[in-house]
Short mmCIF file of C-alpha atoms and ligand atoms in Angstrom, two decimals:
data_model
loop_
_atom_site.label_atom_id
_atom_site.label_comp_id
_atom_site.label_asym_id
_atom_site.label_seq_id
_atom_site.Cartn_x
_atom_site.Cartn_y
_atom_site.Cartn_z
CA MET A 1 -23.78 26.52 26.46
CA SER A 2 -24.90 30.10 28.64
CA MET A 3 -22.68 31.66 30.59
CA THR A 4 -24.69 30.62 33.43
CA GLN A 5 -24.86 26.92 32.52
CA LYS A 6 -22.23 24.79 34.97
CA PRO A 7 -20.73 22.57 33.17
CA MET A 8 -20.59 18.70 34.68
CA GLN A 9 -18.66 17.75 37.67
CA LYS A 10 -16.34 14.90 38.43
CA ASN A 11 -18.47 12.03 39.63
CA ASP A 12 -21.35 13.14 37.70
CA THR A 13 -23.41 10.47 35.67
CA ALA A 14 -25.74 10.80 33.04
CA VAL A 15 -27.23 9.14 29.88
CA VAL A 16 -25.47 10.41 26.84
CA LYS A 17 -26.17 9.15 23.21
CA ILE A 18 -22.82 8.66 21.55
CA THR A 19 -22.80 10.00 17.88
CA ASP A 20 -18.65 10.40 17.18
CA ILE A 21 -15.96 8.60 17.77
CA GLY A 22 -12.49 9.94 18.53
CA VAL A 23 -9.22 10.33 17.67
CA ASN A 24 -8.17 7.24 19.92
CA GLY A 25 -11.85 5.37 19.26
CA GLU A 26 -13.28 6.72 22.56
CA GLY A 27 -17.48 7.35 21.97
CA ILE A 28 -18.13 10.63 21.97
CA GLY A 29 -21.37 12.10 23.06
CA LYS A 30 -23.56 15.52 24.25
CA VAL A 31 -24.98 16.13 27.55
CA ASP A 32 -26.80 20.07 26.92
CA GLY A 33 -23.93 20.78 24.81
CA TYR A 34 -21.06 19.31 26.75
CA THR A 35 -18.87 17.26 25.33
CA LEU A 36 -18.04 13.60 26.91
CA PHE A 37 -15.67 11.74 25.03
CA ILE A 38 -16.37 7.55 26.58
CA LYS A 39 -13.91 4.94 26.20
CA ASP A 40 -15.15 1.28 24.98
CA ALA A 41 -18.56 3.44 23.96
CA VAL A 42 -19.68 2.84 20.21
CA ILE A 43 -20.88 4.95 18.35
CA GLY A 44 -25.33 4.58 18.23
CA ASP A 45 -24.80 3.32 22.23
CA THR A 46 -27.20 5.13 24.89
CA VAL A 47 -25.02 4.58 27.69
CA GLU A 48 -24.44 5.31 31.28
CA ALA A 49 -21.27 7.39 31.88
CA LYS A 50 -19.54 8.90 35.25
CA VAL A 51 -17.61 11.76 34.38
CA MET A 52 -13.69 10.87 35.49
CA LYS A 53 -12.44 14.42 34.43
CA ALA A 54 -14.34 17.96 33.84
CA LYS A 55 -12.65 20.27 31.70
CA LYS A 56 -14.57 23.90 30.75
CA ASN A 57 -15.91 22.45 27.37
CA TYR A 58 -15.57 18.71 27.46
CA GLY A 59 -14.64 15.99 30.07
CA TYR A 60 -13.90 12.55 29.95
CA ALA A 61 -16.22 9.82 31.77
CA ARG A 62 -15.89 6.17 31.85
CA LEU A 63 -18.55 3.87 30.76
CA MET A 64 -20.43 2.66 33.57
CA GLU A 65 -23.51 0.77 31.40
CA VAL A 66 -24.67 0.29 28.06
CA ILE A 67 -28.79 1.21 28.23
CA GLU A 68 -28.93 0.68 24.22
CA PRO A 69 -26.48 -1.27 22.54
CA SER A 70 -25.56 0.63 18.87
CA PRO A 71 -26.66 -1.74 15.86
CA ASP A 72 -22.66 -2.00 15.37
CA ARG A 73 -21.56 -2.97 19.02
CA VAL A 74 -20.80 -6.56 18.98
CA ALA A 75 -19.22 -8.80 21.80
CA PRO A 76 -15.02 -8.49 22.26
CA LYS A 77 -13.53 -11.76 21.24
CA CYS A 78 -11.19 -10.98 24.44
CA SER A 79 -11.95 -11.10 28.12
CA PHE A 80 -9.41 -8.48 28.29
CA ALA A 81 -10.78 -6.17 26.02
CA ARG A 82 -11.27 -2.92 27.87
CA LYS A 83 -8.23 -3.31 30.21
CA CYS A 84 -5.74 -4.11 27.92
CA GLY A 85 -3.89 -0.98 26.18
CA GLY A 86 -3.32 -3.36 22.73
CA CYS A 87 -7.03 -2.85 21.27
CA GLN A 88 -9.32 -0.19 21.34
CA ILE A 89 -12.39 -0.78 19.17
CA GLN A 90 -12.86 -4.61 19.37
CA GLU A 91 -16.57 -4.08 20.39
CA MET A 92 -17.15 -2.73 17.00
CA SER A 93 -18.02 -4.51 14.04
CA TYR A 94 -15.76 -4.89 11.77
CA GLU A 95 -17.53 -3.88 8.94
CA ARG A 96 -17.88 -0.04 11.09
CA GLN A 97 -14.20 -0.33 11.54
CA LEU A 98 -13.45 0.01 8.41
CA ALA A 99 -16.11 2.52 7.71
CA PHE A 100 -14.68 4.46 10.51
CA LYS A 101 -11.30 4.57 9.25
CA ALA A 102 -12.30 5.34 5.20
CA GLN A 103 -14.23 8.33 7.26
CA LYS A 104 -11.14 9.22 9.48
CA VAL A 105 -9.14 9.37 5.96
CA GLN A 106 -11.47 11.48 4.25
CA ALA A 107 -12.23 13.78 7.14
CA ASN A 108 -8.83 14.80 7.21
CA LEU A 109 -8.30 14.98 3.77
CA GLU A 110 -11.62 17.90 4.27
CA ARG A 111 -10.40 19.90 7.22
CA VAL A 112 -6.88 19.80 6.73
CA GLY A 113 -6.27 19.58 3.06
CA GLY A 114 -9.22 21.11 1.97
CA PHE A 115 -10.21 18.58 -0.87
CA SER A 116 -13.89 18.95 -0.98
CA PRO A 117 -16.53 16.30 0.11
CA GLN A 118 -18.10 15.81 -3.65
CA PHE A 119 -14.79 15.66 -4.93
CA LEU A 120 -13.60 12.64 -2.07
CA ASN A 121 -17.02 10.96 -2.06
CA ARG A 122 -15.96 10.68 -5.89
CA ILE A 123 -12.10 9.10 -5.95
CA MET A 124 -12.03 7.66 -2.12
CA GLU A 125 -12.04 3.96 -2.62
CA PRO A 126 -13.41 1.79 0.52
CA ALA A 127 -11.48 0.75 2.90
CA LEU A 128 -9.38 -2.80 2.15
CA GLY A 129 -10.14 -4.91 5.03
CA MET A 130 -9.13 -8.19 5.90
CA ASP A 131 -11.23 -11.82 5.79
CA SER A 132 -10.79 -12.68 9.57
CA PRO A 133 -9.66 -9.84 11.43
CA PHE A 134 -8.28 -11.60 14.72
CA GLY A 135 -4.97 -13.53 14.42
CA TYR A 136 -3.02 -11.18 11.90
CA ARG A 137 0.26 -10.39 14.28
CA ASN A 138 3.24 -11.81 13.41
CA LYS A 139 5.15 -10.57 16.28
CA ALA A 140 4.76 -10.60 19.86
CA GLN A 141 6.51 -9.11 22.83
CA PHE A 142 5.21 -10.05 26.33
CA PRO A 143 6.63 -8.47 29.12
CA PHE A 144 7.57 -10.92 32.19
CA GLY A 145 6.06 -10.03 35.68
CA THR A 146 5.69 -11.47 39.45
CA ASP A 147 1.84 -12.02 41.04
CA LYS A 148 1.07 -10.98 44.62
CA GLU A 149 1.94 -15.03 45.42
CA GLY A 150 5.14 -14.85 43.68
CA ASN A 151 5.00 -16.52 40.32
CA PRO A 152 6.15 -15.26 37.38
CA VAL A 153 3.30 -14.17 35.28
CA THR A 154 2.93 -13.04 31.30
CA GLY A 155 0.87 -11.06 29.75
CA PHE A 156 0.25 -7.56 28.62
CA TYR A 157 0.22 -3.98 30.50
CA ALA A 158 -2.92 -2.04 31.15
CA GLY A 159 -3.53 0.67 29.31
CA ARG A 160 -1.22 3.26 29.65
CA THR A 161 0.56 1.51 32.79
CA HIS A 162 3.15 -1.23 33.66
CA ASP A 163 0.94 -3.56 35.23
CA ILE A 164 0.61 -6.83 33.91
CA ILE A 165 -2.58 -8.62 33.58
CA PRO A 166 -1.83 -11.99 32.91
CA ASN A 167 -3.05 -13.44 29.70
CA THR A 168 -1.57 -15.46 27.59
CA ASP A 169 -3.97 -15.88 24.70
CA CYS A 170 -4.13 -11.97 22.90
CA ALA A 171 -6.41 -12.31 20.51
CA LEU A 172 -4.22 -10.47 17.66
CA GLY A 173 -1.55 -12.89 18.14
CA VAL A 174 -0.81 -16.55 16.98
CA SER A 175 -2.17 -19.59 18.53
CA VAL A 176 1.50 -21.28 19.37
CA ASN A 177 2.23 -18.17 21.22
CA ARG A 178 0.04 -19.77 24.39
CA GLU A 179 2.06 -22.85 24.04
CA ILE A 180 5.48 -21.28 23.78
CA LEU A 181 4.41 -19.00 26.99
CA GLU A 182 3.24 -21.73 28.88
CA ILE A 183 6.68 -23.71 28.59
CA ILE A 184 8.30 -20.62 29.92
CA LEU A 185 6.51 -20.03 32.43
CA ASN A 186 6.59 -23.83 33.44
CA PHE A 187 9.87 -23.62 33.47
CA MET A 188 10.66 -20.35 36.07
CA LYS A 189 8.36 -21.65 38.37
CA LYS A 190 10.29 -25.01 38.44
CA ASN A 191 13.62 -23.81 38.52
CA LYS A 192 12.90 -20.70 40.59
CA ILE A 193 13.75 -18.43 38.12
CA PRO A 194 12.13 -14.96 38.75
CA SER A 195 10.80 -12.64 36.29
CA TYR A 196 12.50 -9.34 36.32
CA ASP A 197 11.60 -6.23 38.54
CA GLU A 198 11.16 -2.45 36.42
CA LYS A 199 11.07 -1.16 40.08
CA THR A 200 14.43 -2.77 41.68
CA GLY A 201 16.09 -3.60 38.56
CA LYS A 202 16.71 -7.62 40.32
CA GLY A 203 15.03 -10.50 38.78
CA LEU A 204 15.90 -12.22 35.01
CA ILE A 205 13.33 -12.62 32.44
CA ARG A 206 12.06 -9.04 31.15
CA HIS A 207 10.63 -10.06 27.76
CA VAL A 208 9.49 -12.63 25.38
CA LEU A 209 9.89 -11.74 21.73
CA ILE A 210 7.62 -14.60 19.43
CA ARG A 211 7.85 -14.29 15.67
CA TYR A 212 6.21 -16.49 13.35
CA GLY A 213 6.50 -16.99 9.63
CA PHE A 214 3.11 -16.80 8.37
CA ALA A 215 4.04 -18.10 5.17
CA THR A 216 6.65 -20.80 6.11
CA ARG A 217 5.58 -21.39 9.33
CA GLU A 218 8.84 -20.67 10.80
CA ILE A 219 8.81 -19.57 15.05
CA MET A 220 11.72 -17.77 16.64
CA VAL A 221 11.71 -17.09 20.41
CA CYS A 222 13.91 -14.51 21.80
CA LEU A 223 14.01 -14.35 25.42
CA VAL A 224 15.28 -10.92 26.70
CA VAL A 225 17.00 -11.31 30.24
CA ASN A 226 18.44 -8.50 32.60
CA GLY A 227 21.99 -10.60 32.79
CA ARG A 228 24.19 -12.74 30.28
CA GLU A 229 22.46 -16.38 30.59
CA ILE A 230 19.46 -18.33 32.42
CA PRO A 231 20.44 -20.85 34.66
CA ASP A 232 19.40 -25.09 33.46
CA ALA A 233 19.09 -23.14 29.73
CA GLY A 234 19.29 -26.59 28.35
CA GLU A 235 15.83 -27.80 29.86
CA LEU A 236 14.03 -24.66 28.75
CA ILE A 237 15.75 -25.04 25.59
CA SER A 238 14.77 -28.80 25.03
CA GLY A 239 10.62 -27.96 25.76
CA LEU A 240 10.85 -25.01 23.40
CA SER A 241 12.44 -26.52 20.65
CA LYS A 242 10.13 -29.56 20.37
CA ILE A 243 7.58 -27.35 19.29
CA PRO A 244 6.47 -28.49 15.55
CA GLY A 245 8.86 -25.17 12.95
CA MET A 246 10.73 -23.96 16.07
CA THR A 247 13.67 -22.66 13.82
CA SER A 248 15.58 -20.40 16.38
CA ILE A 249 15.83 -19.59 19.95
CA THR A 250 17.84 -16.40 21.28
CA LEU A 251 18.83 -14.67 24.13
CA SER A 252 18.99 -10.66 24.63
CA PRO A 253 20.73 -9.20 27.30
CA ASN A 254 19.40 -6.34 28.37
CA MET A 255 20.70 -5.01 31.79
CA ARG A 256 19.38 -1.41 31.59
CA ARG A 257 16.99 -0.23 33.53
CA THR A 258 15.20 1.23 30.43
CA ASN A 259 11.33 0.65 28.51
CA VAL A 260 13.90 -0.46 25.56
CA ILE A 261 12.65 -3.70 25.10
CA MET A 262 15.46 -5.83 22.98
CA GLY A 263 19.05 -5.89 24.02
CA ASP A 264 21.61 -4.42 21.57
CA SER A 265 22.93 -7.92 21.21
CA VAL A 266 21.51 -11.47 20.17
CA ASP A 267 22.97 -14.59 21.30
CA VAL A 268 22.31 -17.97 19.39
CA LEU A 269 21.00 -20.83 22.57
CA TRP A 270 19.64 -23.35 19.61
CA GLY A 271 18.95 -22.97 15.74
CA GLY A 272 19.76 -20.75 13.77
CA GLY A 273 19.68 -16.62 14.43
CA TYR A 274 16.75 -15.66 12.27
CA ILE A 275 13.81 -17.21 10.76
CA THR A 276 12.23 -17.09 7.01
CA ASP A 277 9.39 -15.62 5.47
CA TYR A 278 7.68 -14.18 2.37
CA ILE A 279 5.61 -11.53 1.15
CA GLY A 280 4.35 -11.69 -2.31
CA GLY A 281 6.50 -14.19 -3.32
CA ILE A 282 9.81 -12.18 -1.83
CA LYS A 283 12.13 -13.62 0.63
CA TYR A 284 13.11 -11.78 3.90
CA GLN A 285 15.66 -13.18 7.08
CA ILE A 286 14.31 -12.08 9.98
CA SER A 287 16.56 -11.84 12.92
CA PRO A 288 15.40 -10.80 16.61
CA LEU A 289 16.47 -6.85 16.08
CA SER A 290 15.58 -6.95 12.45
CA PHE A 291 12.07 -4.85 11.32
CA TYR A 292 9.44 -6.12 9.87
CA GLN A 293 6.04 -5.71 9.24
CA VAL A 294 3.79 -7.35 11.98
CA ASN A 295 1.16 -8.06 9.63
CA PRO A 296 1.78 -10.28 6.49
CA VAL A 297 -1.74 -10.66 4.77
CA GLN A 298 -2.22 -7.08 5.00
CA THR A 299 1.10 -5.51 4.05
CA GLU A 300 1.39 -7.99 0.72
CA ASN A 301 -2.30 -5.98 0.05
CA LEU A 302 -0.38 -2.72 1.02
CA TYR A 303 2.00 -3.12 -0.99
CA SER A 304 0.01 -4.81 -3.84
CA LEU A 305 -1.88 -1.54 -4.16
CA VAL A 306 1.03 -0.04 -4.16
CA LEU A 307 2.31 -1.46 -7.29
CA GLU A 308 -1.45 -1.03 -8.60
CA TYR A 309 -0.82 2.87 -8.02
CA ALA A 310 2.73 2.80 -9.42
CA ASP A 311 1.38 1.55 -12.45
CA LEU A 312 4.83 0.52 -13.96
CA LYS A 313 5.72 -0.43 -16.90
CA GLY A 314 9.18 -1.32 -16.84
CA HIS A 315 11.57 1.51 -18.57
CA GLU A 316 10.67 3.14 -15.11
CA THR A 317 13.11 5.10 -12.49
CA VAL A 318 11.75 5.29 -8.91
CA TRP A 319 12.97 5.89 -5.97
CA ASP A 320 11.09 4.51 -2.52
CA LEU A 321 12.03 7.20 0.04
CA TYR A 322 11.62 6.24 4.19
CA CYS A 323 12.13 2.71 2.67
CA GLY A 324 12.86 0.88 6.05
CA ILE A 325 14.28 -2.64 4.78
CA GLY A 326 13.48 -2.13 1.59
CA THR A 327 10.53 -3.83 1.08
CA ILE A 328 8.75 -1.89 -1.40
CA SER A 329 11.97 -0.78 -3.34
CA ILE A 330 12.15 -4.78 -4.01
CA PHE A 331 8.79 -5.24 -4.88
CA LEU A 332 8.74 -2.61 -7.10
CA ALA A 333 12.11 -3.36 -8.78
CA GLN A 334 10.01 -6.21 -10.36
CA ARG A 335 8.28 -4.13 -12.67
CA ALA A 336 10.39 -1.27 -12.81
CA ARG A 337 14.23 -0.59 -14.73
CA LYS A 338 15.28 0.96 -11.47
CA VAL A 339 14.40 1.65 -8.01
CA TYR A 340 16.28 4.12 -5.46
CA GLY A 341 15.63 3.20 -1.44
CA VAL A 342 16.67 5.93 1.20
CA GLU A 343 16.35 5.46 4.82
CA ILE A 344 17.34 7.11 7.75
CA ILE A 345 18.43 3.86 9.50
CA PRO A 346 21.83 1.91 8.78
CA GLN A 347 21.48 -1.57 10.32
CA ALA A 348 17.88 -1.09 8.00
CA ILE A 349 20.17 -0.73 4.94
CA ASP A 350 22.18 -3.82 5.64
CA ASP A 351 19.05 -5.59 6.00
CA ALA A 352 17.39 -4.07 2.52
CA ARG A 353 20.65 -4.81 0.81
CA GLU A 354 20.95 -8.16 2.04
CA ASN A 355 17.16 -8.64 0.94
CA ALA A 356 18.15 -7.84 -2.50
CA LYS A 357 20.69 -10.00 -2.47
CA ILE A 358 18.97 -13.28 -1.18
CA ASN A 359 16.24 -12.28 -3.80
CA GLY A 360 18.84 -12.20 -6.54
CA ILE A 361 17.16 -8.94 -7.57
CA GLU A 362 20.03 -6.11 -9.19
CA ASN A 363 18.30 -3.23 -10.36
CA VAL A 364 18.20 -1.44 -6.60
CA GLU A 365 20.24 0.65 -5.15
CA PHE A 366 19.96 2.21 -0.81
CA PHE A 367 21.38 5.24 0.67
CA VAL A 368 21.75 5.58 4.04
CA GLY A 369 20.30 9.30 5.36
CA ARG A 370 17.58 11.76 6.21
CA ALA A 371 15.21 11.58 2.71
CA GLU A 372 15.15 15.36 2.51
CA GLU A 373 18.54 15.45 2.67
CA VAL A 374 20.00 12.54 0.38
CA LEU A 375 17.13 13.50 -2.25
CA PRO A 376 18.50 17.24 -2.77
CA GLU A 377 21.77 16.34 -3.07
CA TRP A 378 21.44 13.77 -5.05
CA TYR A 379 18.96 15.68 -7.66
CA GLN A 380 21.21 18.37 -7.12
CA GLU A 381 24.36 16.39 -8.56
CA HIS A 382 22.65 15.06 -11.38
CA ALA A 383 21.00 18.38 -12.85
CA ASP A 384 23.81 19.77 -12.70
CA ALA A 385 25.63 17.20 -14.98
CA GLY A 386 22.58 17.95 -17.41
CA GLU A 387 21.40 14.27 -16.75
CA ALA A 388 17.35 15.67 -16.43
CA SER A 389 17.18 17.01 -20.03
CA ALA A 390 19.20 13.85 -20.84
CA GLY A 391 16.24 11.39 -19.80
CA ASN A 392 17.99 9.95 -16.77
CA GLY A 393 20.05 10.81 -14.11
CA ALA A 394 18.13 13.07 -12.20
CA ARG A 395 14.93 12.09 -13.88
CA ALA A 396 12.16 10.19 -11.46
CA ASP A 397 9.02 8.90 -12.92
CA VAL A 398 7.29 7.70 -10.31
CA VAL A 399 8.15 8.52 -6.40
CA VAL A 400 6.47 6.64 -3.54
CA VAL A 401 7.24 7.78 -0.20
CA ASP A 402 6.17 5.97 3.33
CA PRO A 403 7.01 8.94 6.00
CA PRO A 404 6.79 8.39 9.87
CA ARG A 405 3.80 9.98 11.33
CA LYS A 406 5.07 13.18 11.07
CA GLY A 407 4.86 12.89 7.05
CA CYS A 408 7.15 14.68 4.95
CA ASP A 409 9.63 17.63 5.40
CA GLU A 410 8.98 20.33 2.97
CA THR A 411 12.55 20.12 1.44
CA LEU A 412 11.60 16.40 0.36
CA LEU A 413 8.27 17.65 -0.83
CA ARG A 414 9.94 20.41 -2.77
CA THR A 415 12.42 18.63 -4.54
CA ILE A 416 9.82 16.07 -5.38
CA VAL A 417 8.20 19.02 -6.89
CA GLU A 418 11.08 19.88 -8.72
CA MET A 419 12.36 15.92 -9.84
CA ALA A 420 8.11 16.30 -11.57
CA PRO A 421 7.98 12.81 -11.34
CA GLU A 422 4.11 11.45 -13.40
CA ARG A 423 2.97 9.87 -10.14
CA VAL A 424 3.88 10.21 -6.54
CA VAL A 425 2.00 6.97 -4.35
CA TYR A 426 1.99 8.47 -0.69
CA VAL A 427 2.11 5.44 1.99
CA SER A 428 0.97 6.92 5.27
CA CYS A 429 -0.31 6.22 8.47
CA ASP A 430 -1.01 9.24 9.66
CA PRO A 431 -3.79 10.91 7.94
CA ALA A 432 -3.47 14.25 9.47
CA THR A 433 0.03 14.87 8.06
CA LEU A 434 -1.23 12.67 5.19
CA ALA A 435 -3.50 15.83 4.40
CA ARG A 436 -1.45 18.62 4.73
CA ASP A 437 1.48 16.91 2.86
CA LEU A 438 -0.80 16.52 -0.09
CA LYS A 439 -2.59 20.03 0.15
CA TYR A 440 1.49 20.91 -0.48
CA LEU A 441 1.83 18.91 -3.37
CA CYS A 442 -1.37 19.54 -5.15
CA GLY A 443 -0.95 23.56 -4.86
CA GLN A 444 2.46 22.50 -7.10
CA GLY A 445 0.79 21.07 -10.02
CA TYR A 446 -0.41 17.38 -8.63
CA MET A 447 -4.01 15.92 -8.50
CA LEU A 448 -5.08 13.43 -6.00
CA GLU A 449 -6.33 10.46 -8.19
CA ARG A 450 -6.98 8.11 -5.76
CA VAL A 451 -7.24 7.61 -2.37
CA ARG A 452 -7.80 3.84 -0.29
CA ALA A 453 -7.00 3.35 3.12
CA VAL A 454 -5.47 -0.32 4.10
CA ASP A 455 -6.49 -1.92 7.84
CA MET A 456 -2.94 -3.08 8.52
CA PHE A 457 -4.20 -3.36 12.37
CA PRO A 458 -7.86 -4.29 12.95
CA GLU A 459 -9.12 -3.84 16.78
CA THR A 460 -7.32 -0.87 16.90
CA VAL A 461 -7.53 2.77 15.80
CA HIS A 462 -4.60 2.66 13.39
CA VAL A 463 -4.90 3.62 9.91
CA GLU A 464 -2.66 3.38 6.89
CA THR A 465 -3.78 5.05 3.66
CA VAL A 466 -2.48 5.16 0.18
CA VAL A 467 -2.54 7.80 -2.27
CA ARG A 468 -1.76 8.24 -5.97
CA LEU A 469 -0.74 12.02 -7.47
CA GLN A 470 -0.04 12.79 -11.03
CA ARG A 471 1.48 15.16 -12.26
CA LYS A 472 -0.91 17.50 -14.14
CA ASP A 473 0.57 18.25 -17.36
CA THR A 474 1.18 14.71 -18.20
N1 SAH B 1 8.71 1.30 3.46
C1 SAH B 1 8.95 0.42 5.17
C2 SAH B 1 8.57 1.00 6.11
C3 SAH B 1 8.43 2.80 5.81
S1 SAH B 1 8.36 3.09 8.01
C4 SAH B 1 7.95 -0.64 4.85
O1 SAH B 1 7.10 -0.30 4.11
O2 SAH B 1 8.08 -1.49 5.70
C5 SAH B 1 9.19 5.02 7.67
C6 SAH B 1 10.78 4.46 8.03
O3 SAH B 1 11.17 6.05 7.87
C7 SAH B 1 11.51 4.24 9.27
O4 SAH B 1 12.21 3.28 9.10
C8 SAH B 1 12.24 5.13 9.81
O5 SAH B 1 13.26 4.66 10.42
C9 SAH B 1 12.09 5.80 8.08
N2 SAH B 1 12.87 7.56 8.69
C10 SAH B 1 12.36 7.92 9.81
N3 SAH B 1 12.75 9.41 9.29
C11 SAH B 1 13.30 9.68 7.89
C12 SAH B 1 14.27 10.58 7.27
N4 SAH B 1 14.26 11.63 8.09
N5 SAH B 1 14.39 9.74 6.13
C13 SAH B 1 14.78 8.46 5.39
N6 SAH B 1 14.07 7.99 6.37
C14 SAH B 1 13.02 7.85 7.49
#
């Protein structure tokens, strides 16, 4: 762009060919060298767009009209696809979504990780997708509000706001959600029970958490309320408990004026305090406050891939760092001599120990703490005792890491390198930090062998990746 050429201004419109996809799933196109980010535009579309915010070298524009649809454009399943903050790429064909996710991983490995395109083209496996990319979530949290006529409503927050758009039929959730929400709304109307109002701090019903066991068909409903009880709760319970599969109805008081959804405690109103579910034959007891993967079908595929990449023979010592409720640890323990799990949240480790127990898994041990502190301390202690050379103790054969978005602390990576496991399996929810950490490990004697994106969240831009690194001198 020349110095005299003016960038676009707010409210300008332009016809744009979409040539790329941004990190949030938005379409990207150029007008005379000026880049526009256009939400809901699909790569390959030609669209008319109106500039909403103009910066010097780029701007954000609104999709006004699709002039020529991309071959990858599909009709959204949900009529709220554009308004809702939940899905970002429902108007892109599922095949294209999968290609986009694999490309996103590859682009990061090239740019941040410094791996060559030729090498990556050779080793990257196609993204592992779902047969049916809707109705996959086993957990839903619906906020409650009040419409202009004063009626209780529930639905979802419009993107980036807390305005509730009524919709009891989210396409990512299970169909029973709708029945449950209608029963609650009717009960509220009949008994004049108000929704909570964030602005005033008044009103009662804040959120409803629904969980569904895909393997067991057990259902849990937890009502989050601004108080200790719900008036005439017996009537509500009577309605909800008639739904086939209803197993647990609970109440979680949350009187704080925060965005945190759940209260600190849970009271059982009907049935038990948890539901049971299975992933890959492992049993889990899930309470309203416990963490559990939201896409059980893809979680089983993800864990199977981790197991495949770990390539265990049965004699190995394995560390599962950032282990959450111990799901991967327990999965791996079926094929290893010993698995150690490390997780920072104490309640998650309580769950992990309980999960090991109810599955009769005895060769796992869990530690509460930061992975970057627990592992170095443990290694120091056992290496000092001379156990490394004895072939056990400080030795690790396989290390699995599944960190949050910020990736692994360098102290942790350094310790892993010192412990020199034969293989490292890295599960990542952020390709950029994955690439950064792989660059480090590959500079310290590891070789990138396998890479595969697993689509845990179809219709959204989230990308999960599993990677295998092999130590060079083995
Ligand atoms: N592997 C688990 C979940 C991993 S999510 C599963 O498959 O279900 C990442 C986990 O890392 C979260 O449970 C989070 O609490 C934990 N975590 C975050 N920072 C950590 C740290 N520094 N050390 C250990 N665990 C951490």
